[in-house]
Amino acid sequence: MDKCWQNHGRQMSMIRNIFLFLDRTYVFQILMSSSLWDMGLELFKSYIICDQNVHSRIIDGILLLIEKERNGEMVDRCLIQRLLTMLSDLQIYQESFENKFLEETSRFYEAEGRKIVQKKEIPRCLYHMKKLLEEEIDRVRTYLHLNTQKLLIAIVEKQLLGEHLSTVLQKGLSYLLDENRIEDLSLLYQLFSRVDCGVQVLLQHWIDYIKKFGNSIVINPVKDKTMVQELLDFKDKIDFIIETSFLKHEKFIVAMKGAFETFINKRPNKPAELLAKYVDSKLRAGNKEATDEELEELLDKVIILFRFINGKDVFEAFYKKDLAKRLLLGKSSSVDAEKSMLSKLKQECGTAFTNKLQGMFKDMELSKDIMIQLKQYMKNQNIAGNIDLTVNILTTSFWPAYIPKEIQLPPEMERLQENFKNFYLRKHSGRKLQWQSTLGHCVLKAEFKKGKKELQVTLFQTLVLLMFNEGDQFSLEEIKVATGVEDRELRRTLQSLACGRARVLIKNPKGKDVEDGDKFFCNEEFKHKLFKIKINQIQMKETIEEHTTTTQRVFQDRQYQIDAAIVRIMKIRKTLNHNVLLSELYNQLKFTLKPSDLKKRIESLIDRDYIERDKENPNQYKYIA
Amino acid sequence: MYRKYDSTRIKTEEEAFSSKRCLEWFYEYAGTDDVVGPEGMEKFCEDIGVEPENVVMLVLAWKLDAQNMGYFTLQEWLKGMTSLQCDTTEKLRNTLDYLRSLLNDSTNFKLIYRYAFDFARAEDGVSDCELPASTLAEQESEKDQRSLDINTAKCMLGLLLGKIWPLFPVFHQFLEQSKYKVINKDQWCNVLEFSRTINLDLSNYDEDGAWPVLLDEFVEWYKDKQMS
């Protein structure tokens, strides 16, 4: 057949050449008849190709050859090419070949697609698909008509991948993401973006994956310790995948944000709290693992996580508590880092959010100035004193609430306090000073037999230790009477001094806990390799207590916020249906809430005559002016 | 002719309402005070043949617009009895059926039900419920409070809804085990609404509706109970 066509072609061109002149002049003028060449083709077509037998043999032959090639056999590509050119020259390419060919292709790849998706692992399956696609494109280039390319590739894509989108993703996406297979993911994305709704489906699975993985980090209380770090790592990984594999596709970024927000708020309050604590651990002194730049970068990442969290007030409460500790105990590693964190928070949530935090910083700075003035004043007043006093003046509303504890100070310290009080109130009359004994700390000079030491201790520890200037041995009860420190607190203090790492006191009888009737001696033989020693107060269950009060305060604040929001809305709307009110509240309030929480507040407001229930329609509320 | 006229005159005089007689009638129970107190009330109930804890007394109190449970003031008495056209025990006794019938009208019932809350809240002695002494003492201190003590509430609910709401025993049981110590007016009013609109199997209860949390909890509790 091929030969026959070639012969015909050769003869035809010869005939044409001979009659070229005729062709050009005569045939052109008579429009009815076609050129000799065309006529030749026409004749060939009607006599040879249109013969049913020959026709079907040609087409089937070609298809058979292509299928053989698809199955990996070597075939004569030139032959196919020549035959197909013939068909297209004869203008029957489309009707007699293309349609059948596409049908055949569709059938072939349907089977192929099913086979590879079922049998192969996803990464290999993806590569295989990619290879098949490339082969098809190559096929088009070498011997198929260019017009066919679009249709062909579309069919291949659809049959090979489009039909199996979900299967592929279910089987392989989480594996690829878990293993962080960047290249495979890129390929996956490329392939999927070729197919109709491929990206859509991928997006859905992407969201599901993030939610599922995130949930597993957030929900499990056992993982609380590492939650934030894991979240940060996860976020990094996801970001990297979006950037490299998904070409920063806008939709994927948006979806990722949505998914993060959903799962992080699945568990109310805890993530916010842990995030605040995480920041605390990074900002606290002694954390030398990161350089300033690294810290800065880390804080930026934390802020991004923070952005997803609904209960920002919880974060604020815990952050504030920890910040107070850092500032007062001088534990903050760097003022710059603190300030930068603060400005980030400010940028994120506005001044109202950081107002109090900023107030705390301001207090600290003002206190420094006041201390300088105090020294001046002491000099002028000729008040001698061998004890340095540093006072931080804290504005009550900015700082966390501390419960003042009554204690008995030794006379020298009492005098100092009195002194400061006179000085301060002379400048700022009308203010009320309240001493927070729990926050005080002192440096004591002590002479032991083995040498001088400087002890850095809390105020309570100081009170106990100062007693041993007067005597050698005291019982628990005696110390309690003398210092006035509350029982539980005192036991803890003594424990830190007599049972901790640096034992400046000796307890009799020995033991880990302080019992009634225990006696304490000064440890004259005390030795330590350092000159300056810091004796930590033993942290007891206080943290749990602190924790619950902090959370409680947050909830209290929230109730006021809810009440305010309800009244605000009702004042504008006058009457409102229950469900409409609820949805408006959800819009206004940023933290996660159960409907029953809101209902309780609504009922409370009804009870307090801010609003009332419509007498006829219990689903309707009315504002009472 | 004259006699006949006379006798009808006497008869109409007897039948017609007389403020004077009404006033005398009041002092029969009030004694020297301007208010019928607990003792007078007891006697009054006995005379009209009704136990103090009968629901009809509540309707009467509503008609009189009495402010405090267990007490009728002179003003309340005169105004209320005038509207009922009663100036003797006998006339009132004949009116009791009418008073009872008021409960059958749903609009009136709602009014009485709402009135009962304020009425019971304002009381300081509890005449129609047997309460332990300790709650009595609490009651006194709560005189000005906006809410109704849970025990009083349970009694009042029993009085009003006990016979007409099949779920009342279950609801009563729920209140028994709940941590609620008081009921506020909103909750009170919604209980009536609930008893009127919600099917006995609770199938048409909408958790997302505006029902007070108290009722949400009741429904949840009841469903749990049925499950187990």
PDB file of N, CA and C in Angstrom, chain A residues 271-335:
ATOM      1  N   PRO A 271      -3.919  25.810  72.889  1.00  0.00           N
ATOM      2  CA  PRO A 271      -2.834  26.224  71.998  1.00  0.00           C
ATOM      3  C   PRO A 271      -2.368  27.653  72.283  1.00  0.00           C
ATOM      4  N   ALA A 272      -3.302  28.542  72.566  1.00  0.00           N
ATOM      5  CA  ALA A 272      -2.933  29.927  72.840  1.00  0.00           C
ATOM      6  C   ALA A 272      -2.027  29.984  74.066  1.00  0.00           C
ATOM      7  N   GLU A 273      -2.404  29.238  75.065  1.00  0.00           N
ATOM      8  CA  GLU A 273      -1.631  29.234  76.303  1.00  0.00           C
ATOM      9  C   GLU A 273      -0.218  28.691  76.054  1.00  0.00           C
ATOM     10  N   LEU A 274      -0.166  27.586  75.335  1.00  0.00           N
ATOM     11  CA  LEU A 274       1.139  26.971  75.097  1.00  0.00           C
ATOM     12  C   LEU A 274       2.020  27.856  74.233  1.00  0.00           C
ATOM     13  N   LEU A 275       1.383  28.547  73.311  1.00  0.00           N
ATOM     14  CA  LEU A 275       2.143  29.444  72.447  1.00  0.00           C
ATOM     15  C   LEU A 275       2.788  30.547  73.287  1.00  0.00           C
ATOM     16  N   ALA A 276       2.015  31.098  74.211  1.00  0.00           N
ATOM     17  CA  ALA A 276       2.543  32.150  75.085  1.00  0.00           C
ATOM     18  C   ALA A 276       3.713  31.608  75.898  1.00  0.00           C
ATOM     19  N   LYS A 277       3.548  30.380  76.385  1.00  0.00           N
ATOM     20  CA  LYS A 277       4.614  29.797  77.194  1.00  0.00           C
ATOM     21  C   LYS A 277       5.854  29.510  76.356  1.00  0.00           C
ATOM     22  N   TYR A 278       5.594  29.131  75.128  1.00  0.00           N
ATOM     23  CA  TYR A 278       6.705  28.865  74.219  1.00  0.00           C
ATOM     24  C   TYR A 278       7.527  30.133  74.016  1.00  0.00           C
ATOM     25  N   VAL A 279       6.829  31.226  73.766  1.00  0.00           N
ATOM     26  CA  VAL A 279       7.524  32.496  73.584  1.00  0.00           C
ATOM     27  C   VAL A 279       8.309  32.832  74.843  1.00  0.00           C
ATOM     28  N   ASP A 280       7.685  32.585  75.983  1.00  0.00           N
ATOM     29  CA  ASP A 280       8.366  32.850  77.249  1.00  0.00           C
ATOM     30  C   ASP A 280       9.677  32.076  77.324  1.00  0.00           C
ATOM     31  N   SER A 281       9.610  30.806  76.972  1.00  0.00           N
ATOM     32  CA  SER A 281      10.815  29.991  77.092  1.00  0.00           C
ATOM     33  C   SER A 281      11.907  30.501  76.154  1.00  0.00           C
ATOM     34  N   LYS A 282      11.489  31.092  75.031  1.00  0.00           N
ATOM     35  CA  LYS A 282      12.486  31.576  74.086  1.00  0.00           C
ATOM     36  C   LYS A 282      13.053  32.934  74.500  1.00  0.00           C
ATOM     37  N   LEU A 283      12.237  33.704  75.191  1.00  0.00           N
ATOM     38  CA  LEU A 283      12.689  35.044  75.549  1.00  0.00           C
ATOM     39  C   LEU A 283      13.401  35.065  76.891  1.00  0.00           C
ATOM     40  N   ARG A 284      13.308  33.977  77.619  1.00  0.00           N
ATOM     41  CA  ARG A 284      13.888  33.991  78.939  1.00  0.00           C
ATOM     42  C   ARG A 284      15.407  33.915  78.861  1.00  0.00           C
ATOM     43  N   ALA A 285      16.014  34.526  79.819  1.00  0.00           N
ATOM     44  CA  ALA A 285      17.471  34.535  79.848  1.00  0.00           C
ATOM     45  C   ALA A 285      18.000  33.114  79.937  1.00  0.00           C
ATOM     46  N   GLY A 286      19.246  32.965  79.537  1.00  0.00           N
ATOM     47  CA  GLY A 286      19.833  31.642  79.624  1.00  0.00           C
ATOM     48  C   GLY A 286      19.495  30.801  78.416  1.00  0.00           C
ATOM     49  N   ASN A 287      18.711  31.366  77.540  1.00  0.00           N
ATOM     50  CA  ASN A 287      18.388  30.640  76.326  1.00  0.00           C
ATOM     51  C   ASN A 287      19.351  31.103  75.244  1.00  0.00           C
ATOM     52  N   LYS A 288      20.463  30.405  75.144  1.00  0.00           N
ATOM     53  CA  LYS A 288      21.520  30.906  74.265  1.00  0.00           C
ATOM     54  C   LYS A 288      21.535  30.163  72.937  1.00  0.00           C
ATOM     55  N   GLU A 289      20.544  29.355  72.727  1.00  0.00           N
ATOM     56  CA  GLU A 289      20.633  28.501  71.554  1.00  0.00           C
ATOM     57  C   GLU A 289      20.426  29.241  70.232  1.00  0.00           C
ATOM     58  N   ALA A 290      19.872  30.438  70.320  1.00  0.00           N
ATOM     59  CA  ALA A 290      19.597  31.129  69.068  1.00  0.00           C
ATOM     60  C   ALA A 290      20.272  32.499  69.043  1.00  0.00           C
ATOM     61  N   THR A 291      20.691  32.906  67.879  1.00  0.00           N
ATOM     62  CA  THR A 291      21.196  34.265  67.717  1.00  0.00           C
ATOM     63  C   THR A 291      20.018  35.210  67.613  1.00  0.00           C
ATOM     64  N   ASP A 292      20.337  36.486  67.632  1.00  0.00           N
ATOM     65  CA  ASP A 292      19.251  37.471  67.570  1.00  0.00           C
ATOM     66  C   ASP A 292      18.409  37.304  66.317  1.00  0.00           C
ATOM     67  N   GLU A 293      19.101  37.074  65.201  1.00  0.00           N
ATOM     68  CA  GLU A 293      18.347  36.958  63.939  1.00  0.00           C
ATOM     69  C   GLU A 293      17.435  35.740  63.976  1.00  0.00           C
ATOM     70  N   GLU A 294      18.003  34.655  64.476  1.00  0.00           N
ATOM     71  CA  GLU A 294      17.208  33.432  64.524  1.00  0.00           C
ATOM     72  C   GLU A 294      15.991  33.619  65.417  1.00  0.00           C
ATOM     73  N   LEU A 295      16.230  34.296  66.528  1.00  0.00           N
ATOM     74  CA  LEU A 295      15.140  34.540  67.456  1.00  0.00           C
ATOM     75  C   LEU A 295      14.056  35.379  66.790  1.00  0.00           C
ATOM     76  N   GLU A 296      14.506  36.382  66.098  1.00  0.00           N
ATOM     77  CA  GLU A 296      13.591  37.277  65.399  1.00  0.00           C
ATOM     78  C   GLU A 296      12.728  36.495  64.401  1.00  0.00           C
ATOM     79  N   GLU A 297      13.414  35.630  63.683  1.00  0.00           N
ATOM     80  CA  GLU A 297      12.711  34.833  62.682  1.00  0.00           C
ATOM     81  C   GLU A 297      11.680  33.928  63.348  1.00  0.00           C
ATOM     82  N   LEU A 298      12.114  33.357  64.460  1.00  0.00           N
ATOM     83  CA  LEU A 298      11.238  32.462  65.207  1.00  0.00           C
ATOM     84  C   LEU A 298       9.991  33.201  65.685  1.00  0.00           C
ATOM     85  N   LEU A 299      10.221  34.406  66.202  1.00  0.00           N
ATOM     86  CA  LEU A 299       9.095  35.192  66.698  1.00  0.00           C
ATOM     87  C   LEU A 299       8.117  35.490  65.569  1.00  0.00           C
ATOM     88  N   ASP A 300       8.655  35.773  64.398  1.00  0.00           N
ATOM     89  CA  ASP A 300       7.776  36.009  63.244  1.00  0.00           C
ATOM     90  C   ASP A 300       6.895  34.801  62.980  1.00  0.00           C
ATOM     91  N   LYS A 301       7.517  33.644  63.076  1.00  0.00           N
ATOM     92  CA  LYS A 301       6.744  32.426  62.823  1.00  0.00           C
ATOM     93  C   LYS A 301       5.677  32.233  63.893  1.00  0.00           C
ATOM     94  N   VAL A 302       6.070  32.520  65.119  1.00  0.00           N
ATOM     95  CA  VAL A 302       5.097  32.388  66.209  1.00  0.00           C
ATOM     96  C   VAL A 302       3.903  33.297  65.958  1.00  0.00           C
ATOM     97  N   ILE A 303       4.209  34.505  65.498  1.00  0.00           N
ATOM     98  CA  ILE A 303       3.122  35.450  65.237  1.00  0.00           C
ATOM     99  C   ILE A 303       2.180  34.901  64.170  1.00  0.00           C
ATOM    100  N   ILE A 304       2.745  34.204  63.197  1.00  0.00           N
ATOM    101  CA  ILE A 304       1.881  33.644  62.154  1.00  0.00           C
ATOM    102  C   ILE A 304       0.931  32.615  62.757  1.00  0.00           C
ATOM    103  N   LEU A 305       1.467  31.770  63.625  1.00  0.00           N
ATOM    104  CA  LEU A 305       0.589  30.812  64.306  1.00  0.00           C
ATOM    105  C   LEU A 305      -0.448  31.545  65.146  1.00  0.00           C
ATOM    106  N   PHE A 306       0.041  32.567  65.808  1.00  0.00           N
ATOM    107  CA  PHE A 306      -0.822  33.370  66.680  1.00  0.00           C
ATOM    108  C   PHE A 306      -2.010  33.932  65.900  1.00  0.00           C
ATOM    109  N   ARG A 307      -1.722  34.294  64.652  1.00  0.00           N
ATOM    110  CA  ARG A 307      -2.764  34.848  63.788  1.00  0.00           C
ATOM    111  C   ARG A 307      -3.931  33.874  63.633  1.00  0.00           C
ATOM    112  N   PHE A 308      -3.640  32.587  63.630  1.00  0.00           N
ATOM    113  CA  PHE A 308      -4.702  31.600  63.411  1.00  0.00           C
ATOM    114  C   PHE A 308      -5.579  31.416  64.632  1.00  0.00           C
ATOM    115  N   ILE A 309      -5.074  31.819  65.777  1.00  0.00           N
ATOM    116  CA  ILE A 309      -5.772  31.492  67.013  1.00  0.00           C
ATOM    117  C   ILE A 309      -6.912  32.459  67.290  1.00  0.00           C
ATOM    118  N   ASN A 310      -8.046  31.887  67.658  1.00  0.00           N
ATOM    119  CA  ASN A 310      -9.196  32.733  67.960  1.00  0.00           C
ATOM    120  C   ASN A 310      -9.110  33.350  69.354  1.00  0.00           C
ATOM    121  N   GLY A 311      -8.674  32.539  70.292  1.00  0.00           N
ATOM    122  CA  GLY A 311      -8.679  33.034  71.676  1.00  0.00           C
ATOM    123  C   GLY A 311      -7.436  33.844  71.997  1.00  0.00           C
ATOM    124  N   LYS A 312      -7.352  35.010  71.392  1.00  0.00           N
ATOM    125  CA  LYS A 312      -6.147  35.817  71.593  1.00  0.00           C
ATOM    126  C   LYS A 312      -6.040  36.321  73.028  1.00  0.00           C
ATOM    127  N   ASP A 313      -7.177  36.439  73.672  1.00  0.00           N
ATOM    128  CA  ASP A 313      -7.141  36.932  75.056  1.00  0.00           C
ATOM    129  C   ASP A 313      -6.423  35.945  75.981  1.00  0.00           C
ATOM    130  N   VAL A 314      -6.565  34.671  75.693  1.00  0.00           N
ATOM    131  CA  VAL A 314      -5.876  33.680  76.507  1.00  0.00           C
ATOM    132  C   VAL A 314      -4.368  33.857  76.348  1.00  0.00           C
ATOM    133  N   PHE A 315      -3.971  34.047  75.110  1.00  0.00           N
ATOM    134  CA  PHE A 315      -2.555  34.276  74.848  1.00  0.00           C
ATOM    135  C   PHE A 315      -2.076  35.496  75.634  1.00  0.00           C
ATOM    136  N   GLU A 316      -2.833  36.542  75.555  1.00  0.00           N
ATOM    137  CA  GLU A 316      -2.427  37.784  76.224  1.00  0.00           C
ATOM    138  C   GLU A 316      -2.253  37.549  77.724  1.00  0.00           C
ATOM    139  N   ALA A 317      -3.237  36.875  78.326  1.00  0.00           N
ATOM    140  CA  ALA A 317      -3.188  36.671  79.773  1.00  0.00           C
ATOM    141  C   ALA A 317      -1.920  35.927  80.183  1.00  0.00           C
ATOM    142  N   PHE A 318      -1.626  34.841  79.461  1.00  0.00           N
ATOM    143  CA  PHE A 318      -0.458  34.060  79.844  1.00  0.00           C
ATOM    144  C   PHE A 318       0.833  34.777  79.481  1.00  0.00           C
ATOM    145  N   TYR A 319       0.791  35.451  78.372  1.00  0.00           N
ATOM    146  CA  TYR A 319       1.975  36.189  77.970  1.00  0.00           C
ATOM    147  C   TYR A 319       2.298  37.258  79.007  1.00  0.00           C
ATOM    148  N   LYS A 320       1.263  37.917  79.451  1.00  0.00           N
ATOM    149  CA  LYS A 320       1.436  38.983  80.429  1.00  0.00           C
ATOM    150  C   LYS A 320       2.029  38.435  81.725  1.00  0.00           C
ATOM    151  N   LYS A 321       1.496  37.321  82.163  1.00  0.00           N
ATOM    152  CA  LYS A 321       1.964  36.723  83.401  1.00  0.00           C
ATOM    153  C   LYS A 321       3.453  36.392  83.300  1.00  0.00           C
ATOM    154  N   ASP A 322       3.813  35.788  82.175  1.00  0.00           N
ATOM    155  CA  ASP A 322       5.211  35.401  82.005  1.00  0.00           C
ATOM    156  C   ASP A 322       6.104  36.618  81.825  1.00  0.00           C
ATOM    157  N   LEU A 323       5.588  37.600  81.100  1.00  0.00           N
ATOM    158  CA  LEU A 323       6.361  38.822  80.891  1.00  0.00           C
ATOM    159  C   LEU A 323       6.656  39.483  82.237  1.00  0.00           C
ATOM    160  N   ALA A 324       5.647  39.514  83.095  1.00  0.00           N
ATOM    161  CA  ALA A 324       5.829  40.109  84.414  1.00  0.00           C
ATOM    162  C   ALA A 324       6.965  39.419  85.146  1.00  0.00           C
ATOM    163  N   LYS A 325       6.981  38.099  85.091  1.00  0.00           N
ATOM    164  CA  LYS A 325       8.044  37.357  85.753  1.00  0.00           C
ATOM    165  C   LYS A 325       9.396  37.710  85.173  1.00  0.00           C
ATOM    166  N   ARG A 326       9.452  37.769  83.853  1.00  0.00           N
ATOM    167  CA  ARG A 326      10.739  38.066  83.216  1.00  0.00           C
ATOM    168  C   ARG A 326      11.231  39.449  83.619  1.00  0.00           C
ATOM    169  N   LEU A 327      10.319  40.400  83.601  1.00  0.00           N
ATOM    170  CA  LEU A 327      10.733  41.774  83.906  1.00  0.00           C
ATOM    171  C   LEU A 327      11.156  41.916  85.361  1.00  0.00           C
ATOM    172  N   LEU A 328      10.354  41.395  86.251  1.00  0.00           N
ATOM    173  CA  LEU A 328      10.614  41.628  87.667  1.00  0.00           C
ATOM    174  C   LEU A 328      11.814  40.851  88.170  1.00  0.00           C
ATOM    175  N   LEU A 329      12.001  39.667  87.665  1.00  0.00           N
ATOM    176  CA  LEU A 329      13.115  38.867  88.147  1.00  0.00           C
ATOM    177  C   LEU A 329      14.344  39.067  87.265  1.00  0.00           C
ATOM    178  N   GLY A 330      14.237  40.023  86.350  1.00  0.00           N
ATOM    179  CA  GLY A 330      15.373  40.300  85.482  1.00  0.00           C
ATOM    180  C   GLY A 330      15.773  39.103  84.651  1.00  0.00           C
ATOM    181  N   LYS A 331      14.794  38.327  84.243  1.00  0.00           N
ATOM    182  CA  LYS A 331      15.111  37.093  83.544  1.00  0.00           C
ATOM    183  C   LYS A 331      15.080  37.238  82.029  1.00  0.00           C
ATOM    184  N   SER A 332      14.689  38.416  81.589  1.00  0.00           N
ATOM    185  CA  SER A 332      14.546  38.591  80.154  1.00  0.00           C
ATOM    186  C   SER A 332      15.912  38.568  79.487  1.00  0.00           C
ATOM    187  N   SER A 333      16.022  37.832  78.385  1.00  0.00           N
ATOM    188  CA  SER A 333      17.327  37.666  77.765  1.00  0.00           C
ATOM    189  C   SER A 333      17.728  38.927  77.006  1.00  0.00           C
ATOM    190  N   SER A 334      16.770  39.568  76.376  1.00  0.00           N
ATOM    191  CA  SER A 334      17.150  40.774  75.648  1.00  0.00           C
ATOM    192  C   SER A 334      15.950  41.714  75.551  1.00  0.00           C
ATOM    193  N   VAL A 335      16.223  42.953  75.892  1.00  0.00           N
ATOM    194  CA  VAL A 335      15.149  43.945  75.842  1.00  0.00           C
ATOM    195  C   VAL A 335      14.695  44.143  74.404  1.00  0.00           C
TER     196      VAL A 335
END
